[in-house]
mmCIF file of C-alpha atoms in Angstrom:
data_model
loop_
_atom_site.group_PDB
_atom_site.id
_atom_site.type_symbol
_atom_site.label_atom_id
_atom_site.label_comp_id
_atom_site.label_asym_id
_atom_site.label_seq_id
_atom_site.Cartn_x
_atom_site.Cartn_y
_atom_site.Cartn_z
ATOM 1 C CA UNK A 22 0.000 0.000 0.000
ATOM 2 C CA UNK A 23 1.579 3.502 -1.351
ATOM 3 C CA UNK A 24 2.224 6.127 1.549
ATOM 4 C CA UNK A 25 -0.882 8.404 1.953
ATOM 5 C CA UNK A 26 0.999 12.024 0.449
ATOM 6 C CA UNK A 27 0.864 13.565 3.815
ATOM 7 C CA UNK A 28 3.551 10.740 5.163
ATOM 8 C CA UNK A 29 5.801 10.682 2.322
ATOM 9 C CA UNK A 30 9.121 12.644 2.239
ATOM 10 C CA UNK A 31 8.432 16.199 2.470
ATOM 11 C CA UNK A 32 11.969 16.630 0.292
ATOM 12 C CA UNK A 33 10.727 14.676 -3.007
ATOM 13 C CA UNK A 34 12.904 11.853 -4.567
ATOM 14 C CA UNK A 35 16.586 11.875 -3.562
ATOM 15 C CA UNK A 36 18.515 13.516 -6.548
ATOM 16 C CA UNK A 37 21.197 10.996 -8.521
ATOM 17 C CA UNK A 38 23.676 11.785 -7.830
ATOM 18 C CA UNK A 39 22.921 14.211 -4.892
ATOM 19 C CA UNK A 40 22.752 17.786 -5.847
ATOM 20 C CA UNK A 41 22.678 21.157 -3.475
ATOM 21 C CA UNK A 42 19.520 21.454 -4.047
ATOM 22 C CA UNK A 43 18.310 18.302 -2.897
ATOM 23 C CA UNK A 44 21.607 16.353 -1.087
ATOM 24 C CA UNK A 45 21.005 12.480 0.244
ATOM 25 C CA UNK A 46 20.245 12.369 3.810
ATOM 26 C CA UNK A 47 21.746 9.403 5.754
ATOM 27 C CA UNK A 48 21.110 8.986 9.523
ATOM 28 C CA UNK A 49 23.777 7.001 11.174
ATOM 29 C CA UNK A 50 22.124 5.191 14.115
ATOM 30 C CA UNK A 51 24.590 3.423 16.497
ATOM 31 C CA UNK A 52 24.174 1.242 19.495
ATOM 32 C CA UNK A 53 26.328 -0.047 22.370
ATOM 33 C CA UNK A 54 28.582 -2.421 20.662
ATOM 34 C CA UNK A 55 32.100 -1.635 21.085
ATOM 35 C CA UNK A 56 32.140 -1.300 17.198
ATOM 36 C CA UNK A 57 30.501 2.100 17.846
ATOM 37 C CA UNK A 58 34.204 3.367 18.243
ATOM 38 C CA UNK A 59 33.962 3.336 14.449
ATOM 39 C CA UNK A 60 30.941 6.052 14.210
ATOM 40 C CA UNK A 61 33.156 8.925 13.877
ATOM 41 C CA UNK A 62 35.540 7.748 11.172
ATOM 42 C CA UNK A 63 31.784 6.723 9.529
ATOM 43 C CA UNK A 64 30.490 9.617 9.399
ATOM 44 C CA UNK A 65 33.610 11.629 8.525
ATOM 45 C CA UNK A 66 34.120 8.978 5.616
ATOM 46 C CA UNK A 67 29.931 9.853 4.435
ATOM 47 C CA UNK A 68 30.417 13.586 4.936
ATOM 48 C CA UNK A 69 33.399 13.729 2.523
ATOM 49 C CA UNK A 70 31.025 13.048 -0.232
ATOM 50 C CA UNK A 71 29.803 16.448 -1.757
ATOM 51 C CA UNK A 72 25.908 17.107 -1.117
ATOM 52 C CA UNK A 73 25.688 14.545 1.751
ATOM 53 C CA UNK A 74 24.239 15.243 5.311
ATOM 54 C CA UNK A 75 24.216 12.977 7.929
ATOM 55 C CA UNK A 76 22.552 12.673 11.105
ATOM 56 C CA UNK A 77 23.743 10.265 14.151
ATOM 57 C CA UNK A 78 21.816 8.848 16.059
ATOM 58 C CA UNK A 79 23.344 6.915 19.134
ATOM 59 C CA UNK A 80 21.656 4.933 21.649
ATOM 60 C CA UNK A 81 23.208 5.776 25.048
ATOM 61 C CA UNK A 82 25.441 2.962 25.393
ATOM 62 C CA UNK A 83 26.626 3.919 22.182
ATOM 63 C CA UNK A 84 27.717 7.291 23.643
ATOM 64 C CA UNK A 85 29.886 5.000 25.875
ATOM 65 C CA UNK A 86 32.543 4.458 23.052
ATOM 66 C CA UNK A 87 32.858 8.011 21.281
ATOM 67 C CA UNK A 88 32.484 11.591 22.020
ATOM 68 C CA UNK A 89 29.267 12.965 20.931
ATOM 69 C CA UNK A 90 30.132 16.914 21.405
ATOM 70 C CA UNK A 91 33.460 16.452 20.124
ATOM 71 C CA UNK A 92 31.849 14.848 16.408
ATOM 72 C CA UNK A 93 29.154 17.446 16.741
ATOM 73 C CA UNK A 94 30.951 20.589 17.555
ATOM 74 C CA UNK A 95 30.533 22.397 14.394
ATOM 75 C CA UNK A 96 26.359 22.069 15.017
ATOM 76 C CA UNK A 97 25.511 22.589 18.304
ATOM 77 C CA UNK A 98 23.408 25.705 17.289
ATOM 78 C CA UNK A 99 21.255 23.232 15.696
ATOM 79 C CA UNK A 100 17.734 22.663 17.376
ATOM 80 C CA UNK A 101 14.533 20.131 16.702
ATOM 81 C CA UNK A 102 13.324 23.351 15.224
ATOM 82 C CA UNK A 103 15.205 24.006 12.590
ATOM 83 C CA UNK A 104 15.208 20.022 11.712
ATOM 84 C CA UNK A 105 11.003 21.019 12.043
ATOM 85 C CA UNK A 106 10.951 23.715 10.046
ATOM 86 C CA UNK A 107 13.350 22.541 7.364
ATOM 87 C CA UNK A 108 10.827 19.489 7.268
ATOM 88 C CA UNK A 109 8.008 21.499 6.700
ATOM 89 C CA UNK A 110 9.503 23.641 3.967
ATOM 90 C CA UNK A 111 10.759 20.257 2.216
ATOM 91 C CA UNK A 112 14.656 22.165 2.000
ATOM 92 C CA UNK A 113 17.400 22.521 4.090
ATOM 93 C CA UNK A 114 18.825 25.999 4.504
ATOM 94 C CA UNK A 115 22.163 26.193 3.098
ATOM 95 C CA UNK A 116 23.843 26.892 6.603
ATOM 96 C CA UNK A 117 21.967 23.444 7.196
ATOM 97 C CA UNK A 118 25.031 21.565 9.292
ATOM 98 C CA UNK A 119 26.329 18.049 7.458
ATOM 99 C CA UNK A 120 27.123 16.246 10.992
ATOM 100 C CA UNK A 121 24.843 16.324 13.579
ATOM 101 C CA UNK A 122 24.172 14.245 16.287
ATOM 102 C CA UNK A 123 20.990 13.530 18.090
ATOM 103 C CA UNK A 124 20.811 12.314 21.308
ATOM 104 C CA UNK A 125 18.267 10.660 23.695
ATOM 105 C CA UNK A 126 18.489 14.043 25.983
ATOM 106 C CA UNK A 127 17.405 16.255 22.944
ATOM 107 C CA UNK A 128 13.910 13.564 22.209
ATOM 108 C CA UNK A 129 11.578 16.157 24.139
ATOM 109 C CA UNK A 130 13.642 19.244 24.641
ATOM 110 C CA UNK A 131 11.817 21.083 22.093
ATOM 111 C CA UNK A 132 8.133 19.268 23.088
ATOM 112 C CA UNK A 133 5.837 21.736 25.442
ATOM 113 C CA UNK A 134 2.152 20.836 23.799
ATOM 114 C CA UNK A 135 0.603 19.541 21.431
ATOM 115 C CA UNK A 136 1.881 20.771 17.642
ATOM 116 C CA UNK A 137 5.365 21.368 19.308
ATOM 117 C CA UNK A 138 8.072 19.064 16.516
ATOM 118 C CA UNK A 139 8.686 15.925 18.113
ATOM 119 C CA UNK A 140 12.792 14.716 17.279
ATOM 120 C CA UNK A 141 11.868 10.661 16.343
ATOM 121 C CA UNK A 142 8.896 12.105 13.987
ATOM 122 C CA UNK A 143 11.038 14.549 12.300
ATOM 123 C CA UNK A 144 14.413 12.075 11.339
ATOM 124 C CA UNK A 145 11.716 9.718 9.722
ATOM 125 C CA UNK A 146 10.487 12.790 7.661
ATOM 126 C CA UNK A 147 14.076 13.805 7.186
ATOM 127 C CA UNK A 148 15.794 10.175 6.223
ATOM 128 C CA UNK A 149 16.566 8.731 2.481
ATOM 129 C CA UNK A 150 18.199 5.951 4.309
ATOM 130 C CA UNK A 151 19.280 4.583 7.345
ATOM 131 C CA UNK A 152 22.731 3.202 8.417
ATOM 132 C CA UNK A 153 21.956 0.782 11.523
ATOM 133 C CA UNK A 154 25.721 0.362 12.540
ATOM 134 C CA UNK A 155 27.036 -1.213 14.682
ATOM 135 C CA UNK A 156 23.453 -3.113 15.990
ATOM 136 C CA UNK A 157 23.906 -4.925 19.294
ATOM 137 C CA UNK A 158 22.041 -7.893 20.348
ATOM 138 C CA UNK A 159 20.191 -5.605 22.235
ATOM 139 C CA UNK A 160 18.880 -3.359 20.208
ATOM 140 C CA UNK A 161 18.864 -6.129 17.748
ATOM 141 C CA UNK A 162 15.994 -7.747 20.085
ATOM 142 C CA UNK A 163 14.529 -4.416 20.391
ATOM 143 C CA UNK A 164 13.744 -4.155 16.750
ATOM 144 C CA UNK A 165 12.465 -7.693 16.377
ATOM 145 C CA UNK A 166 10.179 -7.235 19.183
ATOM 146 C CA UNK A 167 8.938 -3.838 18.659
ATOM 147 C CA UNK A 168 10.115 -2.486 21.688
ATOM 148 C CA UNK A 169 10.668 1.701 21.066
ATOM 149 C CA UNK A 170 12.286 2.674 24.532
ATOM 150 C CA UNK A 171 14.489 5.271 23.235
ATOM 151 C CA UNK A 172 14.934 7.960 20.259
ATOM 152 C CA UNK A 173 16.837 5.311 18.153
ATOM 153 C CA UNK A 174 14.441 2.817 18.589
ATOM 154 C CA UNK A 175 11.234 5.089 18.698
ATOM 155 C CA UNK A 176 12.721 6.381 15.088
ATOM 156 C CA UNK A 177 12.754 2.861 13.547
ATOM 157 C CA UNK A 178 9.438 2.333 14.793
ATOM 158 C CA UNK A 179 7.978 5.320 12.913
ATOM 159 C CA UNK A 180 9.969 4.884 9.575
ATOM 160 C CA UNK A 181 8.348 4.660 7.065
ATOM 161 C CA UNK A 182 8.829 0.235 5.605
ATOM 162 C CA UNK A 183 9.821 2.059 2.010
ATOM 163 C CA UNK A 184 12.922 3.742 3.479
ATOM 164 C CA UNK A 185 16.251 1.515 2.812
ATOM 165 C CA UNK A 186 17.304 0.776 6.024
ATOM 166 C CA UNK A 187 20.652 -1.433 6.316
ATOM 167 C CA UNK A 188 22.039 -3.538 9.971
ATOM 168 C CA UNK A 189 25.096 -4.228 10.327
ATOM 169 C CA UNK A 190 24.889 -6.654 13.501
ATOM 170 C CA UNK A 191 27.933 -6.507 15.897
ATOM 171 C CA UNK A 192 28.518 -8.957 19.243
ATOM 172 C CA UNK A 193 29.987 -11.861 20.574
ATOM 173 C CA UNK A 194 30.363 -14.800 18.793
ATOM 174 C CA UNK A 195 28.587 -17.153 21.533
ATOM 175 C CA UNK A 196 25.841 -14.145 21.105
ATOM 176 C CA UNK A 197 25.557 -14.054 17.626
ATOM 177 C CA UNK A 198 25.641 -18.507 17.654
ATOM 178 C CA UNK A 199 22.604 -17.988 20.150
ATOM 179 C CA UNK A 200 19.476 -19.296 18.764
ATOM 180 C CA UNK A 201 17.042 -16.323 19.230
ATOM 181 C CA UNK A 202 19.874 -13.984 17.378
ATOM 182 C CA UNK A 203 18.944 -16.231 14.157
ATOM 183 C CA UNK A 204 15.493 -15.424 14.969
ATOM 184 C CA UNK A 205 15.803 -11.778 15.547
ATOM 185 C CA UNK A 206 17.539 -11.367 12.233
ATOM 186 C CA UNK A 207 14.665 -13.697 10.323
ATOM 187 C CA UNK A 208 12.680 -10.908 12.192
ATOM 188 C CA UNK A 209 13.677 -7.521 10.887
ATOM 189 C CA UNK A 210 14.949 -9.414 7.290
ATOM 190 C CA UNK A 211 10.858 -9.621 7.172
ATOM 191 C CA UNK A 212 10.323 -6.353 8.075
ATOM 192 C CA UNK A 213 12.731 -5.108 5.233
ATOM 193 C CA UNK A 214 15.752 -4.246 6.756
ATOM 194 C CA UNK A 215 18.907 -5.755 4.849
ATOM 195 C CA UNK A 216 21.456 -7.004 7.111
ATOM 196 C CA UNK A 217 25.075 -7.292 6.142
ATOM 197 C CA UNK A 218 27.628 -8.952 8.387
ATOM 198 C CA UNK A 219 28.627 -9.991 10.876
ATOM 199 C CA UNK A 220 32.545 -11.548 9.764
ATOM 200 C CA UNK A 221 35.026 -13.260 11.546
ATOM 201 C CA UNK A 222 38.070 -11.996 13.490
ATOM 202 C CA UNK A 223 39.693 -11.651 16.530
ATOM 203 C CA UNK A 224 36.771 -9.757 18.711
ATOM 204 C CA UNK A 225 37.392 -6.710 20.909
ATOM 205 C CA UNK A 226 37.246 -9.115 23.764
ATOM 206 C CA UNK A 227 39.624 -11.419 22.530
ATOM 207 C CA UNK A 228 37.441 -14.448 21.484
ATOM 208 C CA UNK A 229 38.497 -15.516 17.387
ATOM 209 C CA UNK A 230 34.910 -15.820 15.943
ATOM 210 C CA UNK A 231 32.080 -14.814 13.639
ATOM 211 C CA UNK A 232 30.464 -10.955 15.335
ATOM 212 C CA UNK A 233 32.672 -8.378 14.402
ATOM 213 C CA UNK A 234 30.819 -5.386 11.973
ATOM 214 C CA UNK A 235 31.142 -5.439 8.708
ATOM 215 C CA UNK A 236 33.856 -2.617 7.469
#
């Protein structure tokens, strides 16, 4: 079933390639796998490429293995109401920052009463496509089972099934072997996410096994 028009990208069809006038918008959602000490050099490598923004969006274990003010010091100035009204116009402004990052802190800051922008609504208005990496088991369970207990996960919840949305599972081996993992992944394959990884090498814990995220 086609999108009603009121729930469908406010920004039109992603440009090919991206153009000033309408760049690709990738949000970068992260989770607390150790492999999260890779989201800066991520979205460093995405923002090299000319007319790309991206947002990150880390759970708050994620925030555990890289410095969130640090990546987004050049943005701070950057509220849920200029991501709001940016929506609503269906353009960014061309001051419009290319790294930003969203935490769970920032979900309500800008919510007072009803009609006020709420943060999880607006990235799934804003997103072309979403970068799930690295996905814990945790989160990885979250997804499978609907749970939405935090911006990342409340975000997933409302995107929209025709955005291309791509999970890059990272754990332990003995975590990603466990029978409800294979599950979970059957899971959100059937709700269209395409998963990619994990691959084998020597862990961040030590173990030699399958887990590690994709590179």
């Amino acid at each position: 079933m086609a999108l009603p028009a009121s729930l469908q990208s406010p920004f039109g069809p992603v440009a090919i390639p991206p153009t000033s006038a309408r760049p690709l918008h990738i949000v970068l959602a992260c989770t607390g796998s150790v492999a999260s000490i890779k989201v800066p050099l991520i979205a460093e490598a995405l923002a090299q490429y000319r007319h790309v923004h991206v947002l990150i969006v880390p759970t708050k274990d994620a925030t555990h293995f890289f410095d969130c003010q640090a990546l987004g010091a050049q943005s701070k100035a950057y509220t849920v109401e200029h991501l709001a009204a940016w929506n609503a116009a269906g353009t960014c402004a061309a001051h419009a920052p290319r790294l930003h990052v969203w935490t769970d802190e920032a979900e309500w800051s800008a919510w007072n009463q009803p009609g006020d922008p709420v943060l999880h609504i607006e990235l799934r208005r804003w997103a072309d496509v979403v970068l799930l990496a690295p996905c814990s088991a945790n989160t990885l369970a979250k997804i499978a089972n609907g749970l939405c207990d935090n911006l990342l996960t409340c975000f997933l919840r409302a995107l929209a099934s025709e955005t291309p949305t791509y999970l890059f599972p990272a754990m332990n081996t003995l975590m990603y072997m466990h029978p409800i993992t294979a599950k979970h992944l059957h899971a959100v394959q059937a709700l269209g996410y395409q998963v990619h990884g994990p691959i084998t090498k020597r862990l961040a814990c030590g173990d030699q096994g399958t887990g590690a995220m994709l590179d």
